[in-house]
Amino acid sequence: MAKNCILHERDALLTFKHGITNDTENTLASWQLHQDCCRWKGVTCSNSTGHVVKLDLRDAELLGQIISSLLSLEYLEYLDLSTNFQDRPIQRVPEFLGLKKNLRHLDLSYVPFSCTVPPLFGNLTKLEYLSLRNTSFFGRLPPQFGNLSNLQCIDLGWMQNPFLTDISWMANLHFLESMDLSNINLSTIVDFPLVANMIPTLKYIRLRNCSLPSANQSVPHLNLTTLEELDLSQNYFGHSFGSCWFWNITSIKKLDLYSSYLGGDIPHALGRMVSLQRIDFSNNGNAATMTVDLKNLCELQILWLDSCLSSGNITQLVEKLPRCSSKLFSLSSSSNNLTGVLPNIMGHLTGLDYIDLSDNRISGPIPPEVGKLPVLGGLYLGSNQLSGQIPLLPTSITILDISMNYLSGHLPLKFGGPNLVIVSLSSNFIEGELPESICESQDMQFLDLSNNLFQGELPVCSCMQYMSFLLLSNNSFSGVFPSWIQCMPSMVFLDLSWNKLHGTLPRWIGDMEKLHFLQLSYNMFSGDIPESIMDLRALQYLNLASNNISGLMPVYWSKLVAMTQKYPVGPEDDSYISLLIGLSRQEILSVVMMHGVFRYGPNGIVSMVGIDLSLNYITGEIPDQITTLDRLLDLNLSCNQLSGKIPENIGSMKSLEWLDLSRNNLSSEIPPSLSDLTYLSSLDMSYNNLTGPIPSGRQLDTLYSGNPSIYEGDSGLCGPPLGRNCTGRNSDESGNEIRSENDSKLFFYFGLGSGFIVGLWVVFCVLLSKKTWRVGLLDQLYVFLAVTWGRVARQGTTD
């Protein structure tokens, strides 16, 4: 019969409770004076004596201080205070912990001790388990750890900045099975294998990121016959794989050498380590070669070789994989300069759940046998030289990235499946209409079909409530704005640019409250800009360039709070970036500027804030409220029919780096506040009806020096840096200069128009070859069309 707890031990626990200032999880709610403490949450008593022998408060999120009353628990054998007391750094370890000599288990991991590790831990000679993981201990670790001769597990990994200069004390830990010293500076330790070899009970050695100088020691008589896991990742060894000391330990199940900068031939001894379940040799600087046969590694489950090999043949690599079982479920060999074609025998690897062969030079078709892999969930073949038609793929796939290849033909009618979450087919030569099956998955979050030859109207997709990224740019899709997009409440990034879509923009677009990026440029949309777009509080990039949009600009730009400095940017605002990790696509957002195309990757788009309404037929004045968008980096209103004054407060847009108001009918003087835009790196005010002196300022003077054409065509402007004197100028002189300027502009654009026709034929012929349609050509086409054709076509109206 279990006994009630001892009264003085109950009082000690209550005193400990008084030191707790916050109990978020109500862990201590059951700790009441008139209740048996052996029934309290986290407390365990001996059935025979009633003494408290175990106190387990891990992950309770307690705040406050560790009270020394726990010293009264003299029979305590198990103490776990991990992940508590996070409210403030603890400057010293409570002395009483060194007096708990009956302790067998002590876990203080994730407790923010901010001091050196005290020698008092060496007093706990009965200790079998010690964890100080992820604490803020620093300085030299005391040799008194060697007194803990009964230790079976010691976890000192990922402390703040500790170091060891002598590890001889480890030889006293005769029962040690698990050792984690990750992130401890061992840069002066050259004999670790020899010391570890003196502890034959070791099963787990984790020395990640320890600055170990090498792993090429010689250990003549290996005693580590029970070692199951060896992790030497993130050390800079800089020698050959073959010289390492551990190749004859055939009991190893997990071998991690990630980012250890090993090179040369991977030794054939690897093929004799028949217990291996996991091999991670990734990120070793592409300095290794692999000819070893792995066919006998029947227990192998994970093989990761990313950025490890200097070259190789994919067919030979696959042929060397084990086929004695179906346990291999993860194969990753990206960025290894692999050549050859994908072999048909891949269909025999029926246990594969994950394949990553991206960023190589693999050619030929995707073998139909891949479609027979019954549990395949992730297939990454992007950035290769694959060609031919996409075969029917397994319905089990959740992530498919075959972007940036030479794949062609139509998609299979049954493309996709109900489990797809991420699909990237961008930058291929896939043609035809989209099959309705692409809409089958209700869990789709990311769909990228950009830079292909798709055509026709988009299929009607049912509500995909999780869709966040829909990228369909650079195709020939036709029809009106897809109405089914309004059923995608999670949409973050919508890119329909460079297609043949027409009609008006829907009013319901303002209901997409999570939308950050809206790219609709280079289509044939008409009508006005819906005022409802101003309801998109999260919108940070709006691009409607080169359409047939007319009418006035919306008025209430201040409602776009994500484009203002007052917008509270939090973790949830860039959480969508996690969707892009691991995909081959290097750029997500392209910004067309006067002098080129700026491309932004997954991390870069978080900070990109801009508006591009250029190359349209927008009339009226520039609304004053647009100047409240002080987080805006890019504002392009060029090639429209805007009139009136430039807003006086334009200088309040402090973050602007690119400003283009050229080729409109803007009049009056340039506001003096323009000189307050100290971050400007590109400015174009040319071909308007601006008059008066140009504001002075170091940044504006620098921009003019670099590009004197920024005020070209505005003959009413005067003063520095122009050579025209502001005094004595009359309206007749200005009128004559304007007429002369217009005559010159007409002659200039006639020449540009002729050049456009010739250039368009050249581009058309190149596209027919289907050999060079890649990023470089698209860049040239972007700029060519944007700054030439759009301006020629609209010159008659803007002048």
mmCIF file of C-alpha atoms in Angstrom, residues 61-388:
data_model
loop_
_atom_site.group_PDB
_atom_site.id
_atom_site.type_symbol
_atom_site.label_atom_id
_atom_site.label_comp_id
_atom_site.label_asym_id
_atom_site.label_seq_id
_atom_site.Cartn_x
_atom_site.Cartn_y
_atom_site.Cartn_z
ATOM 1 C CA GLU A 61 7.063 26.959 -18.656
ATOM 2 C CA LEU A 62 7.514 28.036 -15.045
ATOM 3 C CA LEU A 63 8.903 31.497 -14.339
ATOM 4 C CA GLY A 64 10.592 32.708 -11.192
ATOM 5 C CA GLN A 65 13.574 31.266 -9.315
ATOM 6 C CA ILE A 66 14.907 27.890 -8.190
ATOM 7 C CA ILE A 67 14.439 27.830 -4.387
ATOM 8 C CA SER A 68 16.957 25.908 -2.282
ATOM 9 C CA SER A 69 14.151 24.258 -0.312
ATOM 10 C CA LEU A 70 14.555 21.317 -2.703
ATOM 11 C CA LEU A 71 17.624 20.422 -0.597
ATOM 12 C CA SER A 72 15.169 18.938 1.917
ATOM 13 C CA LEU A 73 14.256 16.277 -0.635
ATOM 14 C CA GLU A 74 17.234 14.194 0.433
ATOM 15 C CA TYR A 75 16.013 11.006 -1.235
ATOM 16 C CA LEU A 76 15.404 12.672 -4.574
ATOM 17 C CA GLU A 77 16.820 10.573 -7.430
ATOM 18 C CA TYR A 78 15.254 12.245 -10.480
ATOM 19 C CA LEU A 79 15.095 16.025 -11.096
ATOM 20 C CA ASP A 80 13.960 17.519 -14.406
ATOM 21 C CA LEU A 81 13.563 21.331 -14.561
ATOM 22 C CA SER A 82 14.177 21.630 -18.306
ATOM 23 C CA THR A 83 12.610 24.433 -20.384
ATOM 24 C CA ASN A 84 11.676 26.574 -17.387
ATOM 25 C CA PHE A 85 12.715 29.902 -15.838
ATOM 26 C CA GLN A 86 13.021 31.573 -19.241
ATOM 27 C CA ASP A 87 12.155 35.053 -17.943
ATOM 28 C CA ARG A 88 15.693 36.094 -16.971
ATOM 29 C CA PRO A 89 19.310 34.879 -17.098
ATOM 30 C CA ILE A 90 20.364 32.898 -14.034
ATOM 31 C CA GLN A 91 23.773 34.183 -12.968
ATOM 32 C CA ARG A 92 24.793 31.219 -10.819
ATOM 33 C CA VAL A 93 23.851 27.582 -10.297
ATOM 34 C CA PRO A 94 22.147 27.040 -6.905
ATOM 35 C CA GLU A 95 24.717 25.496 -4.556
ATOM 36 C CA PHE A 96 22.245 22.955 -3.186
ATOM 37 C CA LEU A 97 22.282 21.075 -6.511
ATOM 38 C CA GLY A 98 25.813 19.944 -5.725
ATOM 39 C CA LEU A 99 24.603 18.403 -2.452
ATOM 40 C CA LYS A 100 21.922 16.161 -3.989
ATOM 41 C CA LYS A 101 24.151 13.112 -3.831
ATOM 42 C CA ASN A 102 21.346 10.595 -4.415
ATOM 43 C CA LEU A 103 20.520 12.097 -7.802
ATOM 44 C CA ARG A 104 20.696 9.679 -10.713
ATOM 45 C CA HIS A 105 18.969 11.873 -13.295
ATOM 46 C CA LEU A 106 19.474 15.656 -13.661
ATOM 47 C CA ASP A 107 18.068 17.610 -16.592
ATOM 48 C CA LEU A 108 18.573 21.406 -16.670
ATOM 49 C CA SER A 109 18.423 21.780 -20.447
ATOM 50 C CA TYR A 110 17.061 25.035 -21.891
ATOM 51 C CA VAL A 111 17.340 26.757 -18.482
ATOM 52 C CA PRO A 112 19.125 30.099 -19.113
ATOM 53 C CA PHE A 113 22.122 29.707 -16.797
ATOM 54 C CA SER A 114 24.521 32.491 -17.786
ATOM 55 C CA CYS A 115 27.757 31.629 -16.037
ATOM 56 C CA THR A 116 30.621 29.176 -16.112
ATOM 57 C CA VAL A 117 29.875 25.514 -15.387
ATOM 58 C CA PRO A 118 30.621 25.039 -11.677
ATOM 59 C CA PRO A 119 32.731 22.106 -10.401
ATOM 60 C CA LEU A 120 29.910 21.202 -7.971
ATOM 61 C CA PHE A 121 28.344 18.907 -10.593
ATOM 62 C CA GLY A 122 31.323 16.629 -9.938
ATOM 63 C CA ASN A 123 29.892 15.848 -6.477
ATOM 64 C CA LEU A 124 26.937 13.954 -7.928
ATOM 65 C CA THR A 125 28.778 10.655 -8.118
ATOM 66 C CA LYS A 126 25.606 8.522 -8.470
ATOM 67 C CA LEU A 127 24.488 10.482 -11.514
ATOM 68 C CA GLU A 128 23.616 8.349 -14.555
ATOM 69 C CA TYR A 129 22.050 11.035 -16.745
ATOM 70 C CA LEU A 130 23.131 14.696 -17.052
ATOM 71 C CA SER A 131 21.784 17.235 -19.556
ATOM 72 C CA LEU A 132 22.832 20.887 -19.712
ATOM 73 C CA ARG A 133 21.788 21.163 -23.367
ATOM 74 C CA ASN A 134 20.987 24.592 -24.841
ATOM 75 C CA THR A 135 21.866 26.479 -21.687
ATOM 76 C CA SER A 136 23.955 29.651 -21.685
ATOM 77 C CA PHE A 137 26.937 28.195 -19.846
ATOM 78 C CA PHE A 138 30.271 29.424 -21.135
ATOM 79 C CA GLY A 139 33.974 29.073 -20.460
ATOM 80 C CA ARG A 140 36.089 25.984 -19.758
ATOM 81 C CA LEU A 141 34.228 22.851 -18.732
ATOM 82 C CA PRO A 142 35.563 21.546 -15.374
ATOM 83 C CA PRO A 143 37.506 18.258 -15.283
ATOM 84 C CA GLN A 144 35.392 17.295 -12.227
ATOM 85 C CA PHE A 145 32.955 15.762 -14.730
ATOM 86 C CA GLY A 146 35.396 12.862 -14.640
ATOM 87 C CA ASN A 147 34.156 12.056 -11.098
ATOM 88 C CA LEU A 148 30.798 10.984 -12.522
ATOM 89 C CA SER A 149 31.937 7.430 -13.093
ATOM 90 C CA ASN A 150 28.358 6.076 -13.211
ATOM 91 C CA LEU A 151 27.269 8.340 -16.064
ATOM 92 C CA GLN A 152 25.515 6.612 -18.924
ATOM 93 C CA CYS A 153 24.446 9.755 -20.795
ATOM 94 C CA ILE A 154 26.029 13.219 -20.851
ATOM 95 C CA ASP A 155 24.432 15.909 -23.021
ATOM 96 C CA LEU A 156 26.328 19.213 -23.033
ATOM 97 C CA GLY A 157 25.385 20.143 -26.588
ATOM 98 C CA TRP A 158 24.711 23.648 -27.874
ATOM 99 C CA MET A 159 25.665 25.627 -24.817
ATOM 100 C CA GLN A 160 26.585 29.256 -25.454
ATOM 101 C CA ASN A 161 30.381 29.271 -25.811
ATOM 102 C CA PRO A 162 32.108 26.530 -23.808
ATOM 103 C CA PHE A 163 35.445 24.910 -24.571
ATOM 104 C CA LEU A 164 37.605 21.986 -23.556
ATOM 105 C CA THR A 165 41.388 21.801 -23.578
ATOM 106 C CA ASP A 166 41.691 18.400 -21.924
ATOM 107 C CA ILE A 167 39.377 15.397 -22.313
ATOM 108 C CA SER A 168 41.425 12.802 -20.475
ATOM 109 C CA TRP A 169 38.782 12.753 -17.709
ATOM 110 C CA MET A 170 36.365 11.076 -20.120
ATOM 111 C CA ALA A 171 38.307 7.836 -19.797
ATOM 112 C CA ASN A 172 36.874 7.546 -16.226
ATOM 113 C CA LEU A 173 33.304 7.297 -17.554
ATOM 114 C CA HIS A 174 33.348 3.518 -17.855
ATOM 115 C CA PHE A 175 29.571 3.095 -18.320
ATOM 116 C CA LEU A 176 29.025 5.961 -20.755
ATOM 117 C CA GLU A 177 26.726 5.095 -23.658
ATOM 118 C CA SER A 178 25.735 8.502 -25.053
ATOM 119 C CA MET A 179 27.852 11.642 -25.433
ATOM 120 C CA ASP A 180 26.750 14.931 -27.015
ATOM 121 C CA LEU A 181 29.346 17.723 -26.960
ATOM 122 C CA SER A 182 27.999 19.579 -29.993
ATOM 123 C CA ASN A 183 29.067 23.241 -30.265
ATOM 124 C CA ILE A 184 31.772 22.857 -27.607
ATOM 125 C CA ASN A 185 35.088 24.211 -28.858
ATOM 126 C CA LEU A 186 37.451 21.248 -29.221
ATOM 127 C CA SER A 187 39.903 22.984 -31.542
ATOM 128 C CA THR A 188 42.925 21.962 -29.439
ATOM 129 C CA ILE A 189 41.856 18.346 -29.017
ATOM 130 C CA VAL A 190 43.804 16.003 -31.294
ATOM 131 C CA ASP A 191 43.319 12.710 -29.445
ATOM 132 C CA PHE A 192 39.543 12.402 -29.229
ATOM 133 C CA PRO A 193 39.324 9.030 -31.069
ATOM 134 C CA LEU A 194 41.950 7.574 -28.740
ATOM 135 C CA VAL A 195 40.093 8.718 -25.610
ATOM 136 C CA ALA A 196 36.713 7.600 -26.974
ATOM 137 C CA ASN A 197 38.231 4.214 -27.794
ATOM 138 C CA MET A 198 38.834 3.765 -24.048
ATOM 139 C CA ILE A 199 35.058 3.773 -23.454
ATOM 140 C CA PRO A 200 33.861 0.604 -25.205
ATOM 141 C CA THR A 201 30.290 1.067 -23.947
ATOM 142 C CA LEU A 202 29.746 4.122 -26.200
ATOM 143 C CA LYS A 203 26.779 3.870 -28.573
ATOM 144 C CA TYR A 204 26.206 7.509 -29.519
ATOM 145 C CA ILE A 205 28.850 10.178 -30.209
ATOM 146 C CA ARG A 206 27.656 13.596 -31.343
ATOM 147 C CA LEU A 207 30.361 16.215 -31.946
ATOM 148 C CA ARG A 208 28.652 18.577 -34.381
ATOM 149 C CA ASN A 209 30.230 22.017 -34.896
ATOM 150 C CA CYS A 210 33.076 21.475 -32.435
ATOM 151 C CA SER A 211 35.962 22.913 -34.509
ATOM 152 C CA LEU A 212 37.686 19.528 -34.377
ATOM 153 C CA PRO A 213 40.967 19.899 -36.304
ATOM 154 C CA SER A 214 40.869 16.498 -38.014
ATOM 155 C CA ALA A 215 39.476 12.971 -38.107
ATOM 156 C CA ASN A 216 42.487 11.263 -39.669
ATOM 157 C CA GLN A 217 43.965 9.770 -36.491
ATOM 158 C CA SER A 218 45.094 6.167 -36.380
ATOM 159 C CA VAL A 219 43.367 3.890 -33.845
ATOM 160 C CA PRO A 220 45.160 0.517 -34.025
ATOM 161 C CA HIS A 221 42.786 -1.560 -31.872
ATOM 162 C CA LEU A 222 39.225 -0.331 -32.094
ATOM 163 C CA ASN A 223 37.136 -1.109 -28.994
ATOM 164 C CA LEU A 224 34.016 0.792 -30.113
ATOM 165 C CA THR A 225 32.239 -2.367 -31.202
ATOM 166 C CA THR A 226 28.790 -1.198 -30.031
ATOM 167 C CA LEU A 227 28.890 2.307 -31.556
ATOM 168 C CA GLU A 228 25.623 2.997 -33.402
ATOM 169 C CA GLU A 229 25.691 6.730 -34.141
ATOM 170 C CA LEU A 230 28.628 8.981 -35.069
ATOM 171 C CA ASP A 231 28.006 12.633 -35.887
ATOM 172 C CA LEU A 232 31.070 14.713 -36.838
ATOM 173 C CA SER A 233 29.148 17.243 -38.948
ATOM 174 C CA GLN A 234 30.094 20.901 -39.346
ATOM 175 C CA ASN A 235 33.757 20.466 -38.501
ATOM 176 C CA TYR A 236 36.392 21.662 -40.954
ATOM 177 C CA PHE A 237 38.619 18.639 -41.489
ATOM 178 C CA GLY A 238 40.000 19.435 -44.928
ATOM 179 C CA HIS A 239 41.450 15.973 -45.606
ATOM 180 C CA SER A 240 40.329 12.883 -47.485
ATOM 181 C CA PHE A 241 37.389 10.639 -46.618
ATOM 182 C CA GLY A 242 39.636 7.607 -46.756
ATOM 183 C CA SER A 243 41.977 8.771 -43.965
ATOM 184 C CA CYS A 244 39.232 8.910 -41.310
ATOM 185 C CA TRP A 245 39.535 6.631 -38.268
ATOM 186 C CA PHE A 246 36.063 5.047 -38.125
ATOM 187 C CA TRP A 247 35.640 3.028 -41.354
ATOM 188 C CA ASN A 248 36.130 -0.358 -39.672
ATOM 189 C CA ILE A 249 33.345 0.145 -37.121
ATOM 190 C CA THR A 250 30.696 -2.039 -38.749
ATOM 191 C CA SER A 251 28.153 -1.516 -35.944
ATOM 192 C CA ILE A 252 27.452 2.132 -36.954
ATOM 193 C CA LYS A 253 23.837 2.758 -37.975
ATOM 194 C CA LYS A 254 23.967 6.545 -38.458
ATOM 195 C CA LEU A 255 27.011 8.278 -39.962
ATOM 196 C CA ASP A 256 26.749 12.059 -40.288
ATOM 197 C CA LEU A 257 29.625 13.966 -41.918
ATOM 198 C CA TYR A 258 27.580 16.933 -43.133
ATOM 199 C CA SER A 259 29.691 20.052 -43.919
ATOM 200 C CA SER A 260 32.968 18.511 -42.758
ATOM 201 C CA TYR A 261 34.900 19.384 -45.938
ATOM 202 C CA LEU A 262 36.118 15.903 -46.695
ATOM 203 C CA GLY A 263 37.201 15.003 -50.221
ATOM 204 C CA GLY A 264 38.753 12.347 -52.402
ATOM 205 C CA ASP A 265 37.497 8.817 -52.916
ATOM 206 C CA ILE A 266 34.843 7.589 -50.521
ATOM 207 C CA PRO A 267 36.458 4.321 -49.385
ATOM 208 C CA HIS A 268 35.089 0.894 -50.302
ATOM 209 C CA ALA A 269 34.965 0.144 -46.577
ATOM 210 C CA LEU A 270 31.668 2.051 -46.564
ATOM 211 C CA GLY A 271 30.138 -0.842 -48.492
ATOM 212 C CA ARG A 272 31.046 -3.217 -45.645
ATOM 213 C CA MET A 273 29.312 -1.164 -42.931
ATOM 214 C CA VAL A 274 26.237 -3.361 -43.235
ATOM 215 C CA SER A 275 24.425 -1.907 -40.195
ATOM 216 C CA LEU A 276 24.141 1.558 -41.753
ATOM 217 C CA GLN A 277 20.653 3.060 -41.818
ATOM 218 C CA ARG A 278 21.575 6.678 -42.484
ATOM 219 C CA ILE A 279 24.442 8.262 -44.453
ATOM 220 C CA ASP A 280 24.739 12.051 -44.623
ATOM 221 C CA PHE A 281 27.795 13.257 -46.547
ATOM 222 C CA SER A 282 26.100 16.403 -47.905
ATOM 223 C CA ASN A 283 27.658 19.864 -48.305
ATOM 224 C CA ASN A 284 31.285 18.750 -48.492
ATOM 225 C CA GLY A 285 32.327 21.223 -51.159
ATOM 226 C CA ASN A 286 31.893 18.941 -54.200
ATOM 227 C CA ALA A 287 35.347 17.480 -53.590
ATOM 228 C CA ALA A 288 34.566 13.750 -53.359
ATOM 229 C CA THR A 289 34.166 10.856 -55.773
ATOM 230 C CA MET A 290 32.060 7.777 -55.154
ATOM 231 C CA THR A 291 32.671 4.416 -56.785
ATOM 232 C CA VAL A 292 31.822 2.306 -53.743
ATOM 233 C CA ASP A 293 29.123 -0.336 -54.164
ATOM 234 C CA LEU A 294 26.312 -0.014 -51.600
ATOM 235 C CA LYS A 295 24.350 -3.107 -52.671
ATOM 236 C CA ASN A 296 25.041 -4.932 -49.390
ATOM 237 C CA LEU A 297 23.698 -2.124 -47.184
ATOM 238 C CA CYS A 298 20.311 -3.780 -46.815
ATOM 239 C CA GLU A 299 19.357 -1.681 -43.759
ATOM 240 C CA LEU A 300 20.014 1.654 -45.494
ATOM 241 C CA GLN A 301 17.094 4.073 -45.226
ATOM 242 C CA ILE A 302 18.631 7.501 -45.917
ATOM 243 C CA LEU A 303 21.385 8.475 -48.371
ATOM 244 C CA TRP A 304 22.185 12.193 -48.608
ATOM 245 C CA LEU A 305 25.053 13.275 -50.864
ATOM 246 C CA ASP A 306 24.045 16.839 -51.820
ATOM 247 C CA SER A 307 26.998 19.071 -52.845
ATOM 248 C CA CYS A 308 29.431 16.294 -52.008
ATOM 249 C CA LEU A 309 30.529 14.799 -55.326
ATOM 250 C CA SER A 310 32.688 16.520 -57.910
ATOM 251 C CA SER A 311 30.992 14.576 -60.716
ATOM 252 C CA GLY A 312 29.366 11.253 -61.466
ATOM 253 C CA ASN A 313 26.830 9.367 -63.518
ATOM 254 C CA ILE A 314 23.287 9.022 -62.238
ATOM 255 C CA THR A 315 22.833 5.617 -63.845
ATOM 256 C CA GLN A 316 25.917 4.217 -62.120
ATOM 257 C CA LEU A 317 24.890 5.762 -58.790
ATOM 258 C CA VAL A 318 21.420 4.192 -58.891
ATOM 259 C CA GLU A 319 22.843 0.828 -59.935
ATOM 260 C CA LYS A 320 25.044 0.781 -56.798
ATOM 261 C CA LEU A 321 22.095 1.272 -54.435
ATOM 262 C CA PRO A 322 20.878 -1.667 -52.321
ATOM 263 C CA ARG A 323 18.120 -3.783 -53.806
ATOM 264 C CA CYS A 324 18.083 -6.461 -51.127
ATOM 265 C CA SER A 325 15.211 -4.665 -49.365
ATOM 266 C CA SER A 326 12.812 -1.787 -49.827
ATOM 267 C CA LYS A 327 13.974 0.126 -46.738
ATOM 268 C CA LEU A 328 15.646 3.003 -48.652
ATOM 269 C CA PHE A 329 13.099 5.821 -48.474
ATOM 270 C CA SER A 330 15.188 9.001 -48.931
ATOM 271 C CA LEU A 331 17.693 9.578 -51.757
ATOM 272 C CA SER A 332 19.216 13.033 -52.165
ATOM 273 C CA SER A 333 22.100 13.846 -54.508
ATOM 274 C CA SER A 334 21.496 17.417 -55.652
ATOM 275 C CA SER A 335 24.162 19.847 -56.913
ATOM 276 C CA ASN A 336 26.696 17.135 -57.759
ATOM 277 C CA ASN A 337 27.368 17.703 -61.485
ATOM 278 C CA LEU A 338 25.752 14.346 -62.224
ATOM 279 C CA THR A 339 25.299 13.444 -65.890
ATOM 280 C CA GLY A 340 23.621 10.586 -67.710
ATOM 281 C CA VAL A 341 19.963 9.586 -67.906
ATOM 282 C CA LEU A 342 17.578 8.407 -65.218
ATOM 283 C CA PRO A 343 17.601 4.587 -65.385
ATOM 284 C CA ASN A 344 14.484 2.453 -65.622
ATOM 285 C CA ILE A 345 15.636 0.438 -62.602
ATOM 286 C CA MET A 346 14.548 3.321 -60.370
ATOM 287 C CA GLY A 347 11.190 1.580 -60.441
ATOM 288 C CA HIS A 348 12.673 -1.207 -58.311
ATOM 289 C CA LEU A 349 13.316 1.183 -55.392
ATOM 290 C CA THR A 350 9.741 0.775 -54.224
ATOM 291 C CA GLY A 351 10.323 2.151 -50.733
ATOM 292 C CA LEU A 352 11.401 5.610 -51.936
ATOM 293 C CA ASP A 353 9.389 8.425 -50.415
ATOM 294 C CA TYR A 354 11.797 11.265 -51.273
ATOM 295 C CA ILE A 355 14.027 11.797 -54.335
ATOM 296 C CA ASP A 356 16.120 14.951 -54.821
ATOM 297 C CA LEU A 357 18.381 14.990 -57.885
ATOM 298 C CA SER A 358 17.976 18.697 -58.622
ATOM 299 C CA ASP A 359 20.676 21.047 -59.895
ATOM 300 C CA ASN A 360 22.653 18.506 -61.905
ATOM 301 C CA ARG A 361 23.135 17.866 -65.628
ATOM 302 C CA ILE A 362 20.896 14.827 -65.936
ATOM 303 C CA SER A 363 19.408 14.524 -69.423
ATOM 304 C CA GLY A 364 16.886 12.392 -71.264
ATOM 305 C CA PRO A 365 13.276 11.683 -70.304
ATOM 306 C CA ILE A 366 11.726 11.005 -66.914
ATOM 307 C CA PRO A 367 11.294 7.221 -67.025
ATOM 308 C CA PRO A 368 7.688 5.989 -66.775
ATOM 309 C CA GLU A 369 8.880 3.605 -64.043
ATOM 310 C CA VAL A 370 8.948 6.567 -61.650
ATOM 311 C CA GLY A 371 5.170 6.459 -61.850
ATOM 312 C CA LYS A 372 5.264 2.978 -60.317
ATOM 313 C CA LEU A 373 6.864 4.083 -57.030
ATOM 314 C CA PRO A 374 3.894 3.493 -54.703
ATOM 315 C CA VAL A 375 4.816 5.745 -51.761
ATOM 316 C CA LEU A 376 6.756 8.532 -53.495
ATOM 317 C CA GLY A 377 5.908 11.807 -51.790
ATOM 318 C CA GLY A 378 8.605 14.285 -52.881
ATOM 319 C CA LEU A 379 10.206 14.418 -56.335
ATOM 320 C CA TYR A 380 12.808 17.136 -56.980
ATOM 321 C CA LEU A 381 14.322 17.055 -60.483
ATOM 322 C CA GLY A 382 14.560 20.794 -61.140
ATOM 323 C CA SER A 383 17.521 22.542 -62.807
ATOM 324 C CA ASN A 384 18.636 19.655 -65.010
ATOM 325 C CA GLN A 385 18.516 18.987 -68.758
ATOM 326 C CA LEU A 386 15.571 16.611 -68.795
ATOM 327 C CA SER A 387 13.566 16.474 -72.021
ATOM 328 C CA GLY A 388 10.529 14.779 -73.480
#
